[in-house]
Coordinates of C-alpha atoms in Angstrom, one line a residue:
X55 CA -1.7 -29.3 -48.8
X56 CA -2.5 -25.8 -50.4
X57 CA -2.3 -22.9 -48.7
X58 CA -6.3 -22.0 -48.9
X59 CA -6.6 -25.3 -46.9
X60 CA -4.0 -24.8 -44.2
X61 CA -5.6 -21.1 -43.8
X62 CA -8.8 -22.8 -43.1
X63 CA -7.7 -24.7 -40.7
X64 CA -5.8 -22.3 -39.1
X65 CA -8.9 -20.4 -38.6
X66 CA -10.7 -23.5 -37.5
X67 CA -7.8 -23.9 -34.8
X68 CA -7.9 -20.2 -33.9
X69 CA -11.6 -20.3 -33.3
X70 CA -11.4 -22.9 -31.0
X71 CA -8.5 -21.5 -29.3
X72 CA -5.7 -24.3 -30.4
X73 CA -3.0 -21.8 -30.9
X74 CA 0.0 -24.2 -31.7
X75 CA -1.8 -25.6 -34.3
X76 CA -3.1 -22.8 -35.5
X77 CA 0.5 -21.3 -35.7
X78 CA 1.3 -24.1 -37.4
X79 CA -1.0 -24.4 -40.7
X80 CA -1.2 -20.1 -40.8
X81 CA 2.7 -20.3 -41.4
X82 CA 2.4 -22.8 -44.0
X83 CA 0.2 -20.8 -45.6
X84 CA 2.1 -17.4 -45.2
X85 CA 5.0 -19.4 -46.7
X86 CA 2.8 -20.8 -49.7
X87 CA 2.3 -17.0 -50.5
X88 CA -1.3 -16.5 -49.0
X89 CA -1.5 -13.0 -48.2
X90 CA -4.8 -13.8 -46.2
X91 CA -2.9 -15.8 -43.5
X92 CA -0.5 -13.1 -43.0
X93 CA -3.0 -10.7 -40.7
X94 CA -4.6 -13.7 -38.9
X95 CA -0.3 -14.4 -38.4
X96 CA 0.8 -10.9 -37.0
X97 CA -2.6 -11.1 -34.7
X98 CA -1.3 -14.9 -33.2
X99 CA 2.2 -13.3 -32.9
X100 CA 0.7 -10.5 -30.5
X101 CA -1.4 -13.3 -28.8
X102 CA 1.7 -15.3 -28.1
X103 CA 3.8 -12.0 -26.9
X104 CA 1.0 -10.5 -24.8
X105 CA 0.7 -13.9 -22.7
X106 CA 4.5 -14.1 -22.7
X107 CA 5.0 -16.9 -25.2
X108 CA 8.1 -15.3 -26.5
X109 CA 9.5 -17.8 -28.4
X110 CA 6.2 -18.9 -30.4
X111 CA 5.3 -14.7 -30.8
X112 CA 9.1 -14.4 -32.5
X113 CA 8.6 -17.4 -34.8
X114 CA 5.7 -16.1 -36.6
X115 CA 7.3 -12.5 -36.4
X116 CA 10.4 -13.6 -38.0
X117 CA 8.1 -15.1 -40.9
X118 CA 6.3 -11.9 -41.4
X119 CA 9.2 -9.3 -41.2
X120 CA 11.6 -11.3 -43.6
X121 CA 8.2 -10.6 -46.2
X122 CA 8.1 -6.7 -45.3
X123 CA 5.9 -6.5 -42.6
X124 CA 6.7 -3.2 -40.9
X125 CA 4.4 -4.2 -37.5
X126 CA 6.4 -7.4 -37.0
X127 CA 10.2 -5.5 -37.0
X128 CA 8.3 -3.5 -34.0
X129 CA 8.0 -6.1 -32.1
X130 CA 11.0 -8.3 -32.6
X131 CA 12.9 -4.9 -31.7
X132 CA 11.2 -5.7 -28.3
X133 CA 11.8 -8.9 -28.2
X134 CA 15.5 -8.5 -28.4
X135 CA 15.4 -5.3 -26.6
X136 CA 14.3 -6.5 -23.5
X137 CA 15.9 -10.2 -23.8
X138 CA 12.6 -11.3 -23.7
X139 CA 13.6 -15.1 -25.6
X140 CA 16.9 -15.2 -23.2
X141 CA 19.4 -12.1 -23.9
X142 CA 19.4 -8.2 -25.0
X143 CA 20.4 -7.8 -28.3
X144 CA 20.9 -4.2 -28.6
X145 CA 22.2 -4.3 -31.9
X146 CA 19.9 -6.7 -33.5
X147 CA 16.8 -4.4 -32.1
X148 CA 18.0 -1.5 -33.3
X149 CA 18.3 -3.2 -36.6
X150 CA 14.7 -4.1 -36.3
X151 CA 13.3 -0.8 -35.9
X152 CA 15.7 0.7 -38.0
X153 CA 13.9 -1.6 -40.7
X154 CA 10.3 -1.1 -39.6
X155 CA 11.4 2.5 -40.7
X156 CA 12.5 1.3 -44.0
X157 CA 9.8 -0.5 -44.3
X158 CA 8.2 3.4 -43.7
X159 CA 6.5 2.8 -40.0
X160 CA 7.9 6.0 -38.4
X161 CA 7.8 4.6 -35.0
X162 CA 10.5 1.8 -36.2
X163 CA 12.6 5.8 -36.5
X164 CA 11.5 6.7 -32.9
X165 CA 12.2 3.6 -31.1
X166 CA 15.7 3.8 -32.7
X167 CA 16.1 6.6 -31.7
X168 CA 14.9 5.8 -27.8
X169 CA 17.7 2.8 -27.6
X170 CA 20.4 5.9 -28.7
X171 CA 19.8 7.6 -26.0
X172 CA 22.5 6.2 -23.0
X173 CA 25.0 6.8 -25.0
X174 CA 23.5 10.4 -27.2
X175 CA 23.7 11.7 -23.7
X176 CA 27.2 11.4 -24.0
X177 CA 28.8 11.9 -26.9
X178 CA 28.1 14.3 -29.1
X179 CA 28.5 12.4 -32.5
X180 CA 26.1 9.6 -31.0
X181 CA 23.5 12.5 -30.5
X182 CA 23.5 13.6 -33.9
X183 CA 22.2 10.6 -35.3
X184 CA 19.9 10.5 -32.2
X185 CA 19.1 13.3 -33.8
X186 CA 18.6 12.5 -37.2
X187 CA 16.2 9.4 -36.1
X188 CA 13.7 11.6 -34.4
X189 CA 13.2 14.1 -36.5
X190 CA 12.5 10.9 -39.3
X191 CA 10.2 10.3 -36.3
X192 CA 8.5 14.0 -36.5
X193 CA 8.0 13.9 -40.0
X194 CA 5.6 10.6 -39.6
X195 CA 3.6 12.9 -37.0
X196 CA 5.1 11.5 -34.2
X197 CA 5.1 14.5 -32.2
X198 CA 6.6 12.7 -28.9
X199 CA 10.1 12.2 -30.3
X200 CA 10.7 16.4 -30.0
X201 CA 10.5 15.5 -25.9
X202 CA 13.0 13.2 -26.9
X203 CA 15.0 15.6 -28.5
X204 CA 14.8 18.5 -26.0
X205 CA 16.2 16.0 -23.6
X206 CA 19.2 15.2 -25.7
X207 CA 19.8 18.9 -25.4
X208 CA 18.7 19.5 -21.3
X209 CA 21.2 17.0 -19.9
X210 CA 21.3 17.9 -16.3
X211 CA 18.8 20.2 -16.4
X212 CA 16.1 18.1 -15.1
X213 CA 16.5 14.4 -16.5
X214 CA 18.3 11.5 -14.6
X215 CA 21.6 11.6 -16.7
X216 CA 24.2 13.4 -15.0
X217 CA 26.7 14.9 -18.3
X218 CA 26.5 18.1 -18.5
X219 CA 29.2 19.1 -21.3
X220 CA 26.6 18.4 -24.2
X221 CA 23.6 20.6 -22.5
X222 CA 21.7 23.9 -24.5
X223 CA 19.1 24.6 -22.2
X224 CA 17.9 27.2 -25.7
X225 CA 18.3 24.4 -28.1
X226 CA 16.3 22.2 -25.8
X227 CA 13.4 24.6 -25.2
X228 CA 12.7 24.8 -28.7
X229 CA 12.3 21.3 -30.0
X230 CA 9.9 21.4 -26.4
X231 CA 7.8 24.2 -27.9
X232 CA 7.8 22.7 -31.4
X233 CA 6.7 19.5 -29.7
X234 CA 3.9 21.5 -27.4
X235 CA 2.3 23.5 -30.7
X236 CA 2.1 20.3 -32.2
X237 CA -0.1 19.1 -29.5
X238 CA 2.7 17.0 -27.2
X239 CA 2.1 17.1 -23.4
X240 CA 5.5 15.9 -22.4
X241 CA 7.0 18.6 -24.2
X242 CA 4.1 21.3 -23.2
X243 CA 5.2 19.9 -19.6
X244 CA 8.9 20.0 -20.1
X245 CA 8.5 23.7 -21.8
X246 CA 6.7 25.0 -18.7
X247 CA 9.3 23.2 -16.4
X248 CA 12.2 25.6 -18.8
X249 CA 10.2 28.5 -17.7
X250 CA 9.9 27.8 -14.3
X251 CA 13.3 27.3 -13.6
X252 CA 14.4 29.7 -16.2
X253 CA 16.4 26.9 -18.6
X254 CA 17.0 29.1 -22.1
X255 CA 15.1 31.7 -21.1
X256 CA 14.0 33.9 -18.4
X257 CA 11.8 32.8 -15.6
X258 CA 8.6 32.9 -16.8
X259 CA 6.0 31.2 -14.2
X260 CA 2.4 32.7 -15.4
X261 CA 3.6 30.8 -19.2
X262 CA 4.5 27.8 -17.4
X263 CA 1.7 27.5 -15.2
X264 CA -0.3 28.1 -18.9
X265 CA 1.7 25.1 -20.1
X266 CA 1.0 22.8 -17.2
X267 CA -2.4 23.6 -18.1
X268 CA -2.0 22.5 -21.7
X269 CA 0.1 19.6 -20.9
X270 CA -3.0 18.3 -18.0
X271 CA -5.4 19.1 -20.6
X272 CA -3.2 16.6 -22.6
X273 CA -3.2 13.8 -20.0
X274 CA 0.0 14.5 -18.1
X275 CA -0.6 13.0 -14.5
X276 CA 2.7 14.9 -13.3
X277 CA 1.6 18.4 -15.0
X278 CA -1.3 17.9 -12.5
X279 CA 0.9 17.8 -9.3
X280 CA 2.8 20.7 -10.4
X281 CA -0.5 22.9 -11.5
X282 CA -1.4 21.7 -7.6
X283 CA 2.0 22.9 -6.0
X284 CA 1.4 26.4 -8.1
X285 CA -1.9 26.8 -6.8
X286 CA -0.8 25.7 -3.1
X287 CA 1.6 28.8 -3.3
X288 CA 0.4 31.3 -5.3
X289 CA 3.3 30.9 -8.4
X290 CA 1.9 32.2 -11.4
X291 CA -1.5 31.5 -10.3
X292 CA -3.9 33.3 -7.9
X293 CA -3.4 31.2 -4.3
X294 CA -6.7 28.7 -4.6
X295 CA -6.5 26.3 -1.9
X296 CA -9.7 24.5 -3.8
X297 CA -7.8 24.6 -7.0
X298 CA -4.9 22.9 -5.7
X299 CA -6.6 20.2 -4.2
X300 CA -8.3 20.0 -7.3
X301 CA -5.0 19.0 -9.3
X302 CA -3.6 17.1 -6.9
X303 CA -6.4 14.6 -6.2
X304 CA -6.9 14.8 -10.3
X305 CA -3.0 13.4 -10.3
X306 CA -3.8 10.8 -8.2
X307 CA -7.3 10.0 -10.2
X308 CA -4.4 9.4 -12.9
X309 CA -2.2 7.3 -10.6
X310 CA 0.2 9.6 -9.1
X311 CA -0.5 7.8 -5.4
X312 CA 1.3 11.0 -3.7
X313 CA -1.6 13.5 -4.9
X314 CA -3.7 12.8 -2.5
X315 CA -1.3 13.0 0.0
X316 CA 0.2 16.5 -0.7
X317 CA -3.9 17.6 -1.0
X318 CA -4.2 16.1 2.4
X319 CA -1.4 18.4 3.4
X320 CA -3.0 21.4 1.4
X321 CA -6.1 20.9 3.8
X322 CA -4.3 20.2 6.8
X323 CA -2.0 23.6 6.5
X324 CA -5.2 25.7 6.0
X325 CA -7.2 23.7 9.0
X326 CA -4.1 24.9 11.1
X327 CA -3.7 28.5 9.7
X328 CA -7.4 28.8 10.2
X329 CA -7.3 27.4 13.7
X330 CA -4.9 30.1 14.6
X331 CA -6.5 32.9 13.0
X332 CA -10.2 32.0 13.6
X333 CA -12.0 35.2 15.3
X334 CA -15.3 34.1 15.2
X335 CA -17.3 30.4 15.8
X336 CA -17.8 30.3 11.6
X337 CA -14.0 30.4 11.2
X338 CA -13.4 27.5 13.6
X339 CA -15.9 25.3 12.0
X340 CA -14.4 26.2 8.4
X341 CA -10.6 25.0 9.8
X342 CA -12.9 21.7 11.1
X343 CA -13.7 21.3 7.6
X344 CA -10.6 21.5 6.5
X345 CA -8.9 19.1 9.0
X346 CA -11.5 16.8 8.7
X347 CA -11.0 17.0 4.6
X348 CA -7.3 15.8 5.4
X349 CA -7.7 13.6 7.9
X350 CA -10.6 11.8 4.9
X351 CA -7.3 12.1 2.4
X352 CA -5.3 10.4 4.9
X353 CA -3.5 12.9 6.9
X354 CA -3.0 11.2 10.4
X355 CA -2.1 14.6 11.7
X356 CA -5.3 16.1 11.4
X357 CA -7.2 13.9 14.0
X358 CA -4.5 14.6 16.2
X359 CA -5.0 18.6 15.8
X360 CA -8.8 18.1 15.9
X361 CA -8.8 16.3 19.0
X362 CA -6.7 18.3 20.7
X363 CA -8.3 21.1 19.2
X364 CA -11.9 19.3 21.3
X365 CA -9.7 19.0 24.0
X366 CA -9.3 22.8 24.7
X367 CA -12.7 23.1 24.1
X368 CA -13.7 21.1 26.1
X369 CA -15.8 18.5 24.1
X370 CA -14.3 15.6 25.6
X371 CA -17.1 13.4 23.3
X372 CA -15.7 14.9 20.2
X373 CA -12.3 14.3 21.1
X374 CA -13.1 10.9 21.9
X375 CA -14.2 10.5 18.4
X376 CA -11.0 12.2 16.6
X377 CA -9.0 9.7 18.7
X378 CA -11.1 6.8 17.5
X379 CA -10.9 7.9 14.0
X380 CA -7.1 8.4 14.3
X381 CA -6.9 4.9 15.5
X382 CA -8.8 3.5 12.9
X383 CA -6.5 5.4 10.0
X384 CA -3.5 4.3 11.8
X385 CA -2.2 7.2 13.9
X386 CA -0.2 5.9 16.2
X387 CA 0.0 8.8 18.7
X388 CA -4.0 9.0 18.7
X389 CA -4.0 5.6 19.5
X390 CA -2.3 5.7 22.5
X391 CA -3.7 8.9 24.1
X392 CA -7.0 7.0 23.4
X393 CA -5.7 4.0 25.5
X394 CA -4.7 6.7 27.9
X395 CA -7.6 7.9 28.4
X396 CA -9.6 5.2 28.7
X397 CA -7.3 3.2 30.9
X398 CA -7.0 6.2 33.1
X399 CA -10.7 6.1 33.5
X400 CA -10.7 2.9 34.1
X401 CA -8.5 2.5 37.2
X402 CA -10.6 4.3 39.6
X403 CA -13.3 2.5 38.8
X404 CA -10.8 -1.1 39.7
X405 CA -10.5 0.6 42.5
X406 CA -13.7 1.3 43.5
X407 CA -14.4 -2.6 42.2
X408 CA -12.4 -3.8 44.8
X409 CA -13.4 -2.1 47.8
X410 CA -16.9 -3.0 46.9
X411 CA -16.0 -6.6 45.8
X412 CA -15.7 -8.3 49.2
X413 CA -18.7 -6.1 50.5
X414 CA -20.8 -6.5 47.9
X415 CA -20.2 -10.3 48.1
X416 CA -20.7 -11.0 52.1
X417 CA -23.9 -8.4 52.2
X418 CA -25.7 -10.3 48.5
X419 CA -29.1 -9.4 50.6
X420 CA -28.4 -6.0 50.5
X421 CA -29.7 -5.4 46.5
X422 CA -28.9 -1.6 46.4
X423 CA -24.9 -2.2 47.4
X424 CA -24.9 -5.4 45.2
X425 CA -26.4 -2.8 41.9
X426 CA -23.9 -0.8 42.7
X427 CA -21.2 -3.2 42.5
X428 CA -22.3 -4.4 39.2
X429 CA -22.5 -1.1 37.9
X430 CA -18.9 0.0 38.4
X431 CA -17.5 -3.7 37.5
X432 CA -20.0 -3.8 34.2
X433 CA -18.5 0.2 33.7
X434 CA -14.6 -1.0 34.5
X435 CA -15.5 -3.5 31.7
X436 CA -16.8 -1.3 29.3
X437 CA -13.9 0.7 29.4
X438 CA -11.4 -2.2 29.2
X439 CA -12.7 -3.4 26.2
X440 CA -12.7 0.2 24.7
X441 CA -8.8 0.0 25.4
X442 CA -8.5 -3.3 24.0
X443 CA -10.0 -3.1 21.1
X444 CA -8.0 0.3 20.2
X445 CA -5.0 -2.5 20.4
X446 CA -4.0 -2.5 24.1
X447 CA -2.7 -6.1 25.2
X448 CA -2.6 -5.2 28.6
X449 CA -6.2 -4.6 28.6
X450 CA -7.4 -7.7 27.3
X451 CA -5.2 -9.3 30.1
X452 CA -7.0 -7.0 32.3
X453 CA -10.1 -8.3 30.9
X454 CA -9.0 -12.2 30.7
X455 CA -8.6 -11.7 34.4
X456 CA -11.7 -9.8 35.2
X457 CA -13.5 -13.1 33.4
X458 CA -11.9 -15.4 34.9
X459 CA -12.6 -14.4 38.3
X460 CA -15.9 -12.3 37.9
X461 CA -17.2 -13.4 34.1
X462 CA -20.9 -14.4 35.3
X463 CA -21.2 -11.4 37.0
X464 CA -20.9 -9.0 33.8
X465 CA -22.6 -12.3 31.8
X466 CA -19.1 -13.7 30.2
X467 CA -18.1 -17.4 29.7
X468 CA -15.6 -19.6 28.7
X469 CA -15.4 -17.7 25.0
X470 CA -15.2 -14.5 26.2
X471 CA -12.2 -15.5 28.6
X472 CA -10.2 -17.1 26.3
X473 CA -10.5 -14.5 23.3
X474 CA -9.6 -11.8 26.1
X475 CA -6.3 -14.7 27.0
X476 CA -5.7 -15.2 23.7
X477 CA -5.3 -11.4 22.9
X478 CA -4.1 -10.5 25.6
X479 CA -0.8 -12.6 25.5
X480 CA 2.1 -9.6 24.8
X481 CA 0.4 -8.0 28.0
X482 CA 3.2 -7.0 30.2
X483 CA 1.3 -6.6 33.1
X484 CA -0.3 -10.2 33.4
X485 CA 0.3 -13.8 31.9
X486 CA -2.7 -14.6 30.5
X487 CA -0.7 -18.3 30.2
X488 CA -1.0 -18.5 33.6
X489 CA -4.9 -17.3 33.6
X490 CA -5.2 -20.2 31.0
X491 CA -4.2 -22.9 33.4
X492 CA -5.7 -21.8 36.0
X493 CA -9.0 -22.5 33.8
X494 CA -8.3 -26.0 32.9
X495 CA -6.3 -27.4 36.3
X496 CA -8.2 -29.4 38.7
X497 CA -11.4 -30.9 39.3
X498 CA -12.5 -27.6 41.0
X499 CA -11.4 -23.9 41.5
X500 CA -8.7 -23.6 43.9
X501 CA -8.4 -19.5 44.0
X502 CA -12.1 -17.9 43.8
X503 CA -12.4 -18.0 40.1
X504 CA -16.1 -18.0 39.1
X505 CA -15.1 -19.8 35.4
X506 CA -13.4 -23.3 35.3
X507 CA -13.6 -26.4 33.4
X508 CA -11.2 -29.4 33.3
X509 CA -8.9 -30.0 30.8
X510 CA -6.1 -32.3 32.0
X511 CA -4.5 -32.0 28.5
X512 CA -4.9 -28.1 28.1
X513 CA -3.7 -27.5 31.7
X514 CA -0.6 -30.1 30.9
X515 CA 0.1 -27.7 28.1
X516 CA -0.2 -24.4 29.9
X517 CA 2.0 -25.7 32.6
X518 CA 4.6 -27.1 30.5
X519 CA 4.5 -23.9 28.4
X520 CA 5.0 -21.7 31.5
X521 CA 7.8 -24.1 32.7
X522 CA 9.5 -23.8 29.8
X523 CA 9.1 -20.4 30.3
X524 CA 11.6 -20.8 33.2
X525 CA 8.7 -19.8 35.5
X526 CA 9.7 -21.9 38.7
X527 CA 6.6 -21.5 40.2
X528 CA 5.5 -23.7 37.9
X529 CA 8.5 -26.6 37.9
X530 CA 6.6 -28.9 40.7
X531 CA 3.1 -28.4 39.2
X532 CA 4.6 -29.8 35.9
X533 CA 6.5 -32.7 37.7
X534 CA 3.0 -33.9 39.1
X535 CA 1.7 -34.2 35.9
X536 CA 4.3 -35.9 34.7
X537 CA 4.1 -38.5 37.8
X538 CA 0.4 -39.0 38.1
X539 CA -0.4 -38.7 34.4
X540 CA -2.4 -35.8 34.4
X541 CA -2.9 -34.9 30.5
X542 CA 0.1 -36.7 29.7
X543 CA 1.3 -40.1 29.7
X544 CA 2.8 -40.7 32.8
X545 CA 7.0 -40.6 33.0
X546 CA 8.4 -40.6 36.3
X547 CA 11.9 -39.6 34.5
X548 CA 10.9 -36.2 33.3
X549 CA 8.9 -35.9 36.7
X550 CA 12.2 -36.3 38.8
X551 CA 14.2 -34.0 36.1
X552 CA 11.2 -31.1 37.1
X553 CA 11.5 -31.9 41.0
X554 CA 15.5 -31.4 40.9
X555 CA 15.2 -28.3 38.7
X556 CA 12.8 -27.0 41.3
X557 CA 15.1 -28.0 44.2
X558 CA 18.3 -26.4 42.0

């Protein structure tokens, strides 16, 4: 077949997304010489490599480099890089690039110069052809490789390599500033770290702050953070609180995931300064801004400040709301001086409940006491369910119980009681299990509970569940069952076993 007619198919193939086949009649024809096929090649090699196809990608790679294609070295240089077909093959990447550069890609120069590293960083005689490789690197424009050299010089300074006997902090700051005029932001970013901390030169912050700048202006996510720690104290900069809330939230509009906490923490710190130095009613409102700007960004502290910041004065509605809010942004201290609170207002009310209760219940012809009644149990309610639903098991229980035993009187049913059961199950105070069975046992209600409905089978399980539970109470109630049948099949044997464990 001639090579125009397997490069028409291959196209046909590509267009209809067949990639094997496609691979297969494009290499023919790359083979046959057509110089056509060997773009539409390289193109199914990055397809294959992008969706992880490793083997397929280095195939048609391994075609196009053995014919000079620069592009194709690159990526087989990953390939064995990375082990992406099986192994790392250091040796045979670095043989890759090394060739992409011969083949006069200056990123094949780079990249050999990248795998160098480990070991530039540790012997000198390794470094120098580090060297050598990225300044090839620099002379095909690629400006990043003089970061690359700074850092073979600023071992220990701030990198993750620990040798220090090959560092000059001096030699390092100036491939970073030849790096930076040539438009770099990792090297603008690692200059203005050298002037910071004062690595081969004196401390310098105004120029570093100026080459954060540059290096943010340049796309450097981290020069953000550090323009918004400057700002946040005043180093090189003016103190702008807005300015460093500005950089931080813009590092995490880059994905830096901390900026918006540390502007969170900006905001909160000037909320509390404020707080303490307010004189007048305009400076509390501002440090209410600015703790309710954190607590937006995050900061679970500030609703714990603002409400107890209502607290003293006396806005016991506010407060209210702070705790809420808290709750909802997962404050864990807001959430249980909420549940104090409201389970604190809610016991008086119980109490008055109760006294009422029997009352209420003998005297139904007297309207005014029964109003009453129904106002503090539909109130104790209210309140309950505020607890719960800020996470409180103990409520629910409360609740479950309240149902069970009042639920028409407040307008709940059977639903209502057992979601309240249901949640309310890690209670500590009350076993919603046992709330459960008394629901379902019996024909009728045998302890004044105003919900009920028979369910031999559900009440078999809630006693057998609470028996299991080594709750004795319950070790006669499930031998019953087991005897009469009553949501089970009838078994006389386990009946007896529950009688004697009761009698144990």
């Amino acid at each position: 077949m001639k090579s125009t007619e397997d490069l028409r198919l291959g196209k046909q193939y590509l267009k209809i997304r067949s990639y094997d086949k496609a691979l297969e009649h494009l290499t023919k024809a790359v083979i046959q010489g057509d110089r056509a096929a060997v773009s539409l090649l390289y193109k199914l090699g990055v397809h294959f490599f992008d969706e992880k196809e490793y083997r397929k990608a280095e195939q048609a790679f391994q075609l196009l480099a053995g014919r000079g294609h620069a592009e194709s070295c690159i990526y087989l240089g990953k390939i064995s890089e990375y082990g992406d077909t099986g192994r790392k093959d250091i040796q045979a990447a670095f043989g890759y690039y090394a060739e992409a550069y011969r083949l006069g890609l200056p990123r094949g120069a780079y990249k050999a110069g990248k795998l160098m590293m480990p070991d530039a960083l540790r012997s000198e005689e390794v470094r120098d052809i580090a060297v050598n490789w990225f300044m090839a690197a620099t002379e095909g424009n690629l400006y990043q490789s003089y970061a690359k050299l700074g850092q073979l010089y600023s071992v220990g300074a701030y990198d993750r390599f620990a040798v220090t006997s090959l560092r000059d902090d001096k030699k390092a700051l100036s491939y970073y500033l030849q790096g930076a005029m040539r438009g770099d932001g990792e090297c603008m970013e690692r200059a203005g770290l050298a002037f910071l901390h004062g690595f081969g030169t004196e401390i310098n912050v105004k120029r570093a702050a100026i080459l954060f700048r540059q290096a943010a202006d340049h796309g450097r996510a981290t020069a953000c953070m550090r323009l918004g720690h400057l700002y946040d104290l005043g180093m090189g900069v003016y103190r702008d609180m807005k300015q460093s809330v500005y950089w931080y939230m813009e590092a995490y509009r880059r994905g830096i995931e901390r900026g918006k906490a540390e502007a969170a923490q900006v905001y909160l710190h000037a909320g509390v300064s404020s707080l303490r130095s307010a004189r007048s009613k305009k400076g509390k409102e501002r440090a209410v801004e600015y703790l309710e700007e954190a607590g937006s960004l995050g900061c679970l502290e500030a609703y714990r400040v603002l409400a107890e910041t209502s607290y003293v004065d006396g806005d016991q509605e506010k407060r209210l709301y702070y705790l809420r809010k808290g709750a909802e942004a997962g404050s864990e201290e807001c959430r249980k001086d909420l549940l104090s609170y409201y389970t604190m207002q809610a016991m008086p009310v119980m109490r008055s409940v109760s006294r009422l209760s029997g009352q209420a219940h003998r005297n139904k012809e007297d309207k005014e006491l029964w109003n009453i009644y129904i106002a503090q149990l539909k109130k104790a309610e209210e309140l309950y369910k505020k607890a719960a639903e800020a996470g409180d098991a103990d409520s629910w229980a409360v609740l479950a119980r309240m149902y069970l035993y009042k639920g028409p009187e407040v307008g709940a049913g059977k639903q209502e009681f057992l979601e309240a059961a249901e949640k309310g199950e890690n209670s500590k105070r009350i076993d919603t299990r046992k709330l459960r069975w008394r629901f379902y046992a019996g024909e009728k209600p045998t302890d004044g509970e105003l919900l009920h409905e028979e369910n031999p089978k559900e009440a078999f399980r809630c006693a057998k569940e609470l028996a299991s539970k080594r709750h004795g109470s319950f070790y006669p109630i499930l031998a019953e069952y087991y005897q009469k049948g009553y949501g089970i099949k009838a078994n006389p044997e386990k009946a007896e076993f529950w009688r004697s464990k009761f009698k144990r």
